[in-house]
mmCIF file of C-alpha atoms in Angstrom:
data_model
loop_
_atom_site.group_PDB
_atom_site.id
_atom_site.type_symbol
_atom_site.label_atom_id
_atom_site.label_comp_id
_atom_site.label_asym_id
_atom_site.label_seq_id
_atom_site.Cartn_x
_atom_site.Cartn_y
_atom_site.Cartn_z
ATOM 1 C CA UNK R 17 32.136 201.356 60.137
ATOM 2 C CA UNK R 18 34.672 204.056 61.502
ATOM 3 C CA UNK R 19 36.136 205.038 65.075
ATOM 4 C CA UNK R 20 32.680 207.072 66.168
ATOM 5 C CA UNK R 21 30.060 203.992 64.703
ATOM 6 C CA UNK R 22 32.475 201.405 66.108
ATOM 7 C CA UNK R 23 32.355 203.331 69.742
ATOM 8 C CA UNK R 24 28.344 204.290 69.661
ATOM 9 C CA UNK R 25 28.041 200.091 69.074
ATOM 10 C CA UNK R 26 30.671 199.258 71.897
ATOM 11 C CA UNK R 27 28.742 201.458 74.458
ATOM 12 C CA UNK R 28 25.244 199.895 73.459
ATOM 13 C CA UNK R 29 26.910 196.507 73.797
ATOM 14 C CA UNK R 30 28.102 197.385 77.301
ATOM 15 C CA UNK R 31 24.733 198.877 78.497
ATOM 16 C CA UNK R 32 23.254 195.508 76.698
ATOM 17 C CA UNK R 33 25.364 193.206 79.406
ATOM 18 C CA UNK R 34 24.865 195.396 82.358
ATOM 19 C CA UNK R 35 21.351 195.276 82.156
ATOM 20 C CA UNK R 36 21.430 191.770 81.547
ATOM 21 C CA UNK R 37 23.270 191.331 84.847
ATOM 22 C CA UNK R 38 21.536 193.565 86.749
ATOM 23 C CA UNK R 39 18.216 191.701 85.792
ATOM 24 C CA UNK R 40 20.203 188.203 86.133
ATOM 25 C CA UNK R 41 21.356 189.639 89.881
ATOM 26 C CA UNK R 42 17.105 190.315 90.741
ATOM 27 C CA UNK R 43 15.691 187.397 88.976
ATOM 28 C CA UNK R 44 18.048 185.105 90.763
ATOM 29 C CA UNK R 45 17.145 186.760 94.315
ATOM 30 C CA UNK R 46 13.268 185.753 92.851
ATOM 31 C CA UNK R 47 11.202 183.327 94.905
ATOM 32 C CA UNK R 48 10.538 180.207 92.239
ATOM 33 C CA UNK R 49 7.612 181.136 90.569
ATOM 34 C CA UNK R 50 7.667 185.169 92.351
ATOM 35 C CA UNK R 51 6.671 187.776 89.674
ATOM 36 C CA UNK R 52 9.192 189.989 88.187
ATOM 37 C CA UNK R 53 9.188 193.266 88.791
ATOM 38 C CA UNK R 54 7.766 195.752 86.010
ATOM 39 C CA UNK R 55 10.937 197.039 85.789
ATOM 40 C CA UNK R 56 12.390 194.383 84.483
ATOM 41 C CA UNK R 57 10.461 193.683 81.475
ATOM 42 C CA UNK R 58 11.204 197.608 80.785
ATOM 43 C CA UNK R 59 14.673 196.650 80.526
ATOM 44 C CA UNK R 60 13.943 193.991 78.087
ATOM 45 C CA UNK R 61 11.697 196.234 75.698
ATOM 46 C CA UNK R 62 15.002 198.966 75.870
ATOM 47 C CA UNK R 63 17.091 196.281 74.938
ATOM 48 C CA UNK R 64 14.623 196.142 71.604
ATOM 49 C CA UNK R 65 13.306 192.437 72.112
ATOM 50 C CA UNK R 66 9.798 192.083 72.431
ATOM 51 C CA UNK R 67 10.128 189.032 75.030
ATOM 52 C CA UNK R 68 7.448 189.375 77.875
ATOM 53 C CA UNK R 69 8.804 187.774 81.256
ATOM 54 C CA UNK R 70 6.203 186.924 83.494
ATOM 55 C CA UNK R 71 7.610 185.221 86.532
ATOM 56 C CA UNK R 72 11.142 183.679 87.991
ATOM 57 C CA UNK R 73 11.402 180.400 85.779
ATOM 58 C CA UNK R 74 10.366 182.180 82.521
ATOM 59 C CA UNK R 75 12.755 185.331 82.852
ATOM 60 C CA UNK R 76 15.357 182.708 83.970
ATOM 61 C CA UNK R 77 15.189 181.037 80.413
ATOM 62 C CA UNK R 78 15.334 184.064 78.744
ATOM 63 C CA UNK R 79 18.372 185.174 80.389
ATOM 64 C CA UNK R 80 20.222 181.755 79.792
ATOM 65 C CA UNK R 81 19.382 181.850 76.396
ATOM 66 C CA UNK R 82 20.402 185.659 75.632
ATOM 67 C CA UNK R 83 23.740 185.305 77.658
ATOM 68 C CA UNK R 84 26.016 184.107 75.231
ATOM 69 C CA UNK R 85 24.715 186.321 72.552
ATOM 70 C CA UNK R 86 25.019 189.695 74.558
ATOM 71 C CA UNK R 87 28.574 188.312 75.740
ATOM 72 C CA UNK R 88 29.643 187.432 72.337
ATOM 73 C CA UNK R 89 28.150 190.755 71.111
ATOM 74 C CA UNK R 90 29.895 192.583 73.979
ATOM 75 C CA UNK R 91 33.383 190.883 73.059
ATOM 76 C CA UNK R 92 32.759 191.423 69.329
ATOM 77 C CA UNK R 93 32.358 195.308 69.758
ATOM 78 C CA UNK R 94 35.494 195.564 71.853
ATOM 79 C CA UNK R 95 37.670 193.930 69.053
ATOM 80 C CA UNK R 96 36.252 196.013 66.837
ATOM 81 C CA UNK R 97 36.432 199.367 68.340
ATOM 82 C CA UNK R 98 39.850 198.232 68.848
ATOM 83 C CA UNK R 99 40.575 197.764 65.524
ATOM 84 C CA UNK R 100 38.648 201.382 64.456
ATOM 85 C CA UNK R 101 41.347 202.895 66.948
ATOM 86 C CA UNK R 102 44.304 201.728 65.546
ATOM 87 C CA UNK R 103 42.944 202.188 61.917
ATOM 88 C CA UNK R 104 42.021 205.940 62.850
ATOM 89 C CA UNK R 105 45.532 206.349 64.076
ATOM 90 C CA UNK R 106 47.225 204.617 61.158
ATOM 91 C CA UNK R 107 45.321 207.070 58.971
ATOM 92 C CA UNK R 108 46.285 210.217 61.051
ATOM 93 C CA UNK R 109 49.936 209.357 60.687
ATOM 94 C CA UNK R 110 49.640 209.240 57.185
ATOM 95 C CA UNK R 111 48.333 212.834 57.204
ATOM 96 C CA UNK R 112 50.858 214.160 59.814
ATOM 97 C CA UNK R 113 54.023 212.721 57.340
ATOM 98 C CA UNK R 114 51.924 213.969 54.151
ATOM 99 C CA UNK R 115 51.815 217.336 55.595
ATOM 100 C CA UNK R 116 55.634 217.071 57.096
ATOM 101 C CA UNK R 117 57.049 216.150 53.811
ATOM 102 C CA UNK R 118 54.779 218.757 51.594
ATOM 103 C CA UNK R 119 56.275 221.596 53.736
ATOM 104 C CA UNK R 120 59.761 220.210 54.145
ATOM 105 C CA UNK R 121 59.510 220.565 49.869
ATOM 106 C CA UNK R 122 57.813 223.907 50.011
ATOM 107 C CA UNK R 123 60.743 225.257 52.506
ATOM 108 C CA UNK R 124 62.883 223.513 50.192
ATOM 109 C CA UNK R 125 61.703 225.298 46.984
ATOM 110 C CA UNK R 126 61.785 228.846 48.949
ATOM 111 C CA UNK R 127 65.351 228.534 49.816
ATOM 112 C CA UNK R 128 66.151 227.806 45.987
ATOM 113 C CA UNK R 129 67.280 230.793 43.856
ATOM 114 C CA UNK R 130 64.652 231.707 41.508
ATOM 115 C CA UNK R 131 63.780 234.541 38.558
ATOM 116 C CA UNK R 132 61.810 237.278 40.942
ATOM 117 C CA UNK R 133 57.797 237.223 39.957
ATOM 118 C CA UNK R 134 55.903 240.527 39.742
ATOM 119 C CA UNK R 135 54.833 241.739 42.930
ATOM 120 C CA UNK R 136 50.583 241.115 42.807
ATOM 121 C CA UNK R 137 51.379 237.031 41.510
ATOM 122 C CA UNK R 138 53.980 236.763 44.697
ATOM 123 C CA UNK R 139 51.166 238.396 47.308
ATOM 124 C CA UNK R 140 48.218 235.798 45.712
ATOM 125 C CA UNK R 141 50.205 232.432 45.042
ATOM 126 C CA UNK R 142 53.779 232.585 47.451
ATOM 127 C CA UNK R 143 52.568 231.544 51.160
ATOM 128 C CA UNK R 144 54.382 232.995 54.136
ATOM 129 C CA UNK R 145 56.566 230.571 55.831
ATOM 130 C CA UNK R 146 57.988 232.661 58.041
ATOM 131 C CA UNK R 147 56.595 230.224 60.493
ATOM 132 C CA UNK R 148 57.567 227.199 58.799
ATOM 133 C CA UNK R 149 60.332 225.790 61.304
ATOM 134 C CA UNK R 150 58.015 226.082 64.479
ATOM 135 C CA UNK R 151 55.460 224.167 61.821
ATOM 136 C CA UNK R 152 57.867 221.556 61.039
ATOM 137 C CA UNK R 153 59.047 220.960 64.558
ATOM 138 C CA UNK R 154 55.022 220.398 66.246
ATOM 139 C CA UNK R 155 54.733 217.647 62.971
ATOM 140 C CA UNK R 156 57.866 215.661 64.208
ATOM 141 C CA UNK R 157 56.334 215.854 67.361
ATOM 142 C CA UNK R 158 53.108 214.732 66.569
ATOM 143 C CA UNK R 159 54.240 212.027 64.169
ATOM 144 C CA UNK R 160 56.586 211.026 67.229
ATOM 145 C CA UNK R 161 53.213 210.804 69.679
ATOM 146 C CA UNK R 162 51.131 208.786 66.674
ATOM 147 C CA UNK R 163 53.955 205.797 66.505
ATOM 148 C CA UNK R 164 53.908 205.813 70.324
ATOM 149 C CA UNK R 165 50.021 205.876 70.515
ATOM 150 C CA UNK R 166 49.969 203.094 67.306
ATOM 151 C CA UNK R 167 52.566 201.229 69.574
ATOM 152 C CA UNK R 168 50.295 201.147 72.946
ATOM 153 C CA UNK R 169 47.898 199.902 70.407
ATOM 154 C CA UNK R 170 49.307 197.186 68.780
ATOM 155 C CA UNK R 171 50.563 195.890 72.245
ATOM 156 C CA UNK R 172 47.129 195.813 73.728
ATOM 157 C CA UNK R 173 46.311 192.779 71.607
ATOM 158 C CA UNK R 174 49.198 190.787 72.731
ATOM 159 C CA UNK R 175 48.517 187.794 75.113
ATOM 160 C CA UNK R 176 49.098 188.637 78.808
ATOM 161 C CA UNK R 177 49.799 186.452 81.668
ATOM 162 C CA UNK R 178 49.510 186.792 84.921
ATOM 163 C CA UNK R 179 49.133 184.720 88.771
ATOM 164 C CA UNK R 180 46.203 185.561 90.559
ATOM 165 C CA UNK R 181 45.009 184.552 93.686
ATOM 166 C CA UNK R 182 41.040 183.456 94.225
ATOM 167 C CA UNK R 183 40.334 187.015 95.411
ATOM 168 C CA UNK R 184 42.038 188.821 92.731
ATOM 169 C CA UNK R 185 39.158 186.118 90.434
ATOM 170 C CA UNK R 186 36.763 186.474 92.780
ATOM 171 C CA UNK R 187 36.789 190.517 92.275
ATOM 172 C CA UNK R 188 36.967 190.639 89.006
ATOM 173 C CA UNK R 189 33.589 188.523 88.846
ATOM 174 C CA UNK R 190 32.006 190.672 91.319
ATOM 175 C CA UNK R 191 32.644 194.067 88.893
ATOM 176 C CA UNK R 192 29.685 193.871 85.883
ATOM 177 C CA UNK R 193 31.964 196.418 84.153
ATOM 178 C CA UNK R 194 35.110 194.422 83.896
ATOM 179 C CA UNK R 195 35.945 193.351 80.537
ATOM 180 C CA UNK R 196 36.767 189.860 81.564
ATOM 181 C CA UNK R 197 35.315 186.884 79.903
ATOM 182 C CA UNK R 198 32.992 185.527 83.168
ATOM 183 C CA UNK R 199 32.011 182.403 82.055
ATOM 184 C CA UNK R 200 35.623 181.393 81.549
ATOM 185 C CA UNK R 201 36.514 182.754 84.800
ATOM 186 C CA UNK R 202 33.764 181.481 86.965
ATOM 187 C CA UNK R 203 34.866 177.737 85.124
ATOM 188 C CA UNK R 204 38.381 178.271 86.247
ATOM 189 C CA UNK R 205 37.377 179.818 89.886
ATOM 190 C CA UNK R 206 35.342 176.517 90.452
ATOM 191 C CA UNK R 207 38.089 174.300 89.475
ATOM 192 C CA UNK R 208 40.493 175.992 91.289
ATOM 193 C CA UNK R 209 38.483 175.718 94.231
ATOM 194 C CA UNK R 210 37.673 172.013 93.253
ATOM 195 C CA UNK R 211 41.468 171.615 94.113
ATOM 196 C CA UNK R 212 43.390 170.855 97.366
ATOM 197 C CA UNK R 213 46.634 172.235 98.144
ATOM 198 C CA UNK R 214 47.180 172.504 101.815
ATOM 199 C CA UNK R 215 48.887 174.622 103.444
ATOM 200 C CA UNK R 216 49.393 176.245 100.062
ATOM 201 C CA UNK R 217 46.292 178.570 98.673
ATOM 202 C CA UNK R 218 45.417 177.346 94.755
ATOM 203 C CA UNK R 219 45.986 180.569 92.546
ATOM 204 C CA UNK R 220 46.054 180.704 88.404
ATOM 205 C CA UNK R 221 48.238 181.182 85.729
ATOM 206 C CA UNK R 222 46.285 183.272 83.358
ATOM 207 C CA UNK R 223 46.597 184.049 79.327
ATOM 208 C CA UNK R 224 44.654 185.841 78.372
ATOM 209 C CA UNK R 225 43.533 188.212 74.765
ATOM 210 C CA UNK R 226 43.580 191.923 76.386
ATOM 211 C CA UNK R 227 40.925 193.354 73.982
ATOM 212 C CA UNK R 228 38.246 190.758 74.149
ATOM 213 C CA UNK R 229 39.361 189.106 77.759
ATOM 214 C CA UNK R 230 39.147 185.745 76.275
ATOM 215 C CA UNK R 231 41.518 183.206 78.121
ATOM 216 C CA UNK R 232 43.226 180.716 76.836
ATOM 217 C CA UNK R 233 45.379 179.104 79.339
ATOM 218 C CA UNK R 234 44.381 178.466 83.029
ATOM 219 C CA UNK R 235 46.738 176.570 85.234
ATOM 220 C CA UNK R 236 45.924 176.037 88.727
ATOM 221 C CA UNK R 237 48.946 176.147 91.099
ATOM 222 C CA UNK R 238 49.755 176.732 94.877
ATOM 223 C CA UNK R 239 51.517 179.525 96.077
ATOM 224 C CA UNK R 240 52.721 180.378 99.512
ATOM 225 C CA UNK R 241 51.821 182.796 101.936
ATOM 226 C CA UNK R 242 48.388 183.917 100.225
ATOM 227 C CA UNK R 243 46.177 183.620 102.882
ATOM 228 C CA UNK R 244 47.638 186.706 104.472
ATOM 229 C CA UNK R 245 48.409 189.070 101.426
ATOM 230 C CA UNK R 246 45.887 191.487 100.514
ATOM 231 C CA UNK R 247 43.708 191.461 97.222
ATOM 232 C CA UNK R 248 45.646 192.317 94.150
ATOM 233 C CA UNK R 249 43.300 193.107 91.684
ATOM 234 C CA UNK R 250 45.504 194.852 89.209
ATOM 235 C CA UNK R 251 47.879 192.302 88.791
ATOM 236 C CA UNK R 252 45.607 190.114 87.294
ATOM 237 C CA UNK R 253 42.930 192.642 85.410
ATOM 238 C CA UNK R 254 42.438 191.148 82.015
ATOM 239 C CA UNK R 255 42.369 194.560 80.493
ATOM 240 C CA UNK R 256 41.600 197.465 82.497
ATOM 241 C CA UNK R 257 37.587 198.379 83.742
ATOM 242 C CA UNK R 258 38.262 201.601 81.606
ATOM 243 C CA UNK R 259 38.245 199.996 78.360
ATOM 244 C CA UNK R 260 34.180 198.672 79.041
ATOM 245 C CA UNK R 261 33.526 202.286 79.524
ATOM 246 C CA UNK R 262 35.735 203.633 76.370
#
């Protein structure tokens, strides 16, 4: 798999899970026993299963049984088209220094003293480097850009922490495209809210992996003054809604 396979599979996983939550959002809004709408099963024959959903219960089954699978798909692709990224910019810095140091030797040999050649080989074999400095100076640059780029890269993957209040959870669960792991969150949102601080609001201590949004430390703790400060979703986004949409 390279860069363009690993990004083709990340945005098939992502339309997988948002049309699993948009037909999770109008099953659940179903009557018990209410018919689902045509629509629906459409969704399911895109999604290349062959499962025919007749009514509220038996749609609801299906979607509890597919959810961890298109989650775990969804966080699989992410890691991988993660790891295609940093590969494909690991290989073009290998080029970019290839090409620096092959035309720091060929200015090199130029400038060295040598027996003059008859004039037809020097027009077919010697290559004009008149523009050789302005060609060595744009690959420093870009080799400068790749280690910053491979950099960013490399610190996606490290573990983040952050405090967020219910809202900031509360939003995140509310946005299908955010990257975060839900059924971890909504686990942690009920037992913060399972939790009594007064006059104190409960908010969590989050760690969390930035590429797949899996968390792996949730502390519940009280903080002052939260009631009355607005909702600050990007102190707490476990990996920004851009990446879903990479």
């Amino acid at each position: 798999m390279d860069l363009y396979d690993a990004a083709l599979a990340l945005q098939r996983a992502q339309d997988h899970y948002l049309c699993w939550r948009e037909m999770h959002d109008a099953v659940t809004a179903l009557p018990s026993g209410g018919a689902v709408p045509p629509w629906v099963n459409e969704t399911v024959a895109s999604m290349h299963t062959d499962a025919e959903l007749r009514d509220r219960d038996q749609a609801a089954l299906w979607l509890a049984a597919s959810e961890s699978r298109i989650r775990l798909g969804l966080r699989d692709a992410r890691v991988e088209h993660w790891y295609q990224q940093g590969k494909a910019l690991r290989y073009a810095l290998i080029l970019c220094r290839n090409r620096l140091e092959g035309l720091a030797r060929q200015v090199a040999g130029s400038a060295a003293p040598t027996d003059p050649a008859p004039e037809s080989h020097d027009a077919a074999q010697t290559p004009d480097l008149a523009d050789a400095p302005a060609a060595l100076e744009l690959l420093r640059e870009q080799v400068g850009v790749l280690g910053v780029e491979i950099a960013a890269w490399e610190s996606r993957r490290r573990p983040v922490e952050r405090v967020c209040s219910l809202r900031d959870l509360q939003a995140i669960l509310a946005d299908p495209r955010h990257p975060a792991d839900k059924q971890q969150l909504e686990s942690v949102v009920a037992r913060a809210t399972s939790v009594s601080l007064p006059p104190s609001l409960p908010c969590v201590q989050l760690r969390w992996d930035a590429v797949s949004g899996q968390i792996d430390r949730a502390d519940v703790v009280a903080a002052e003054g939260l009631e009355d400060a607005p909702p600050t979703n990007d102190s707490c986004a476990l990996g920004s809604s851009d990446n879903i949409a990479a």
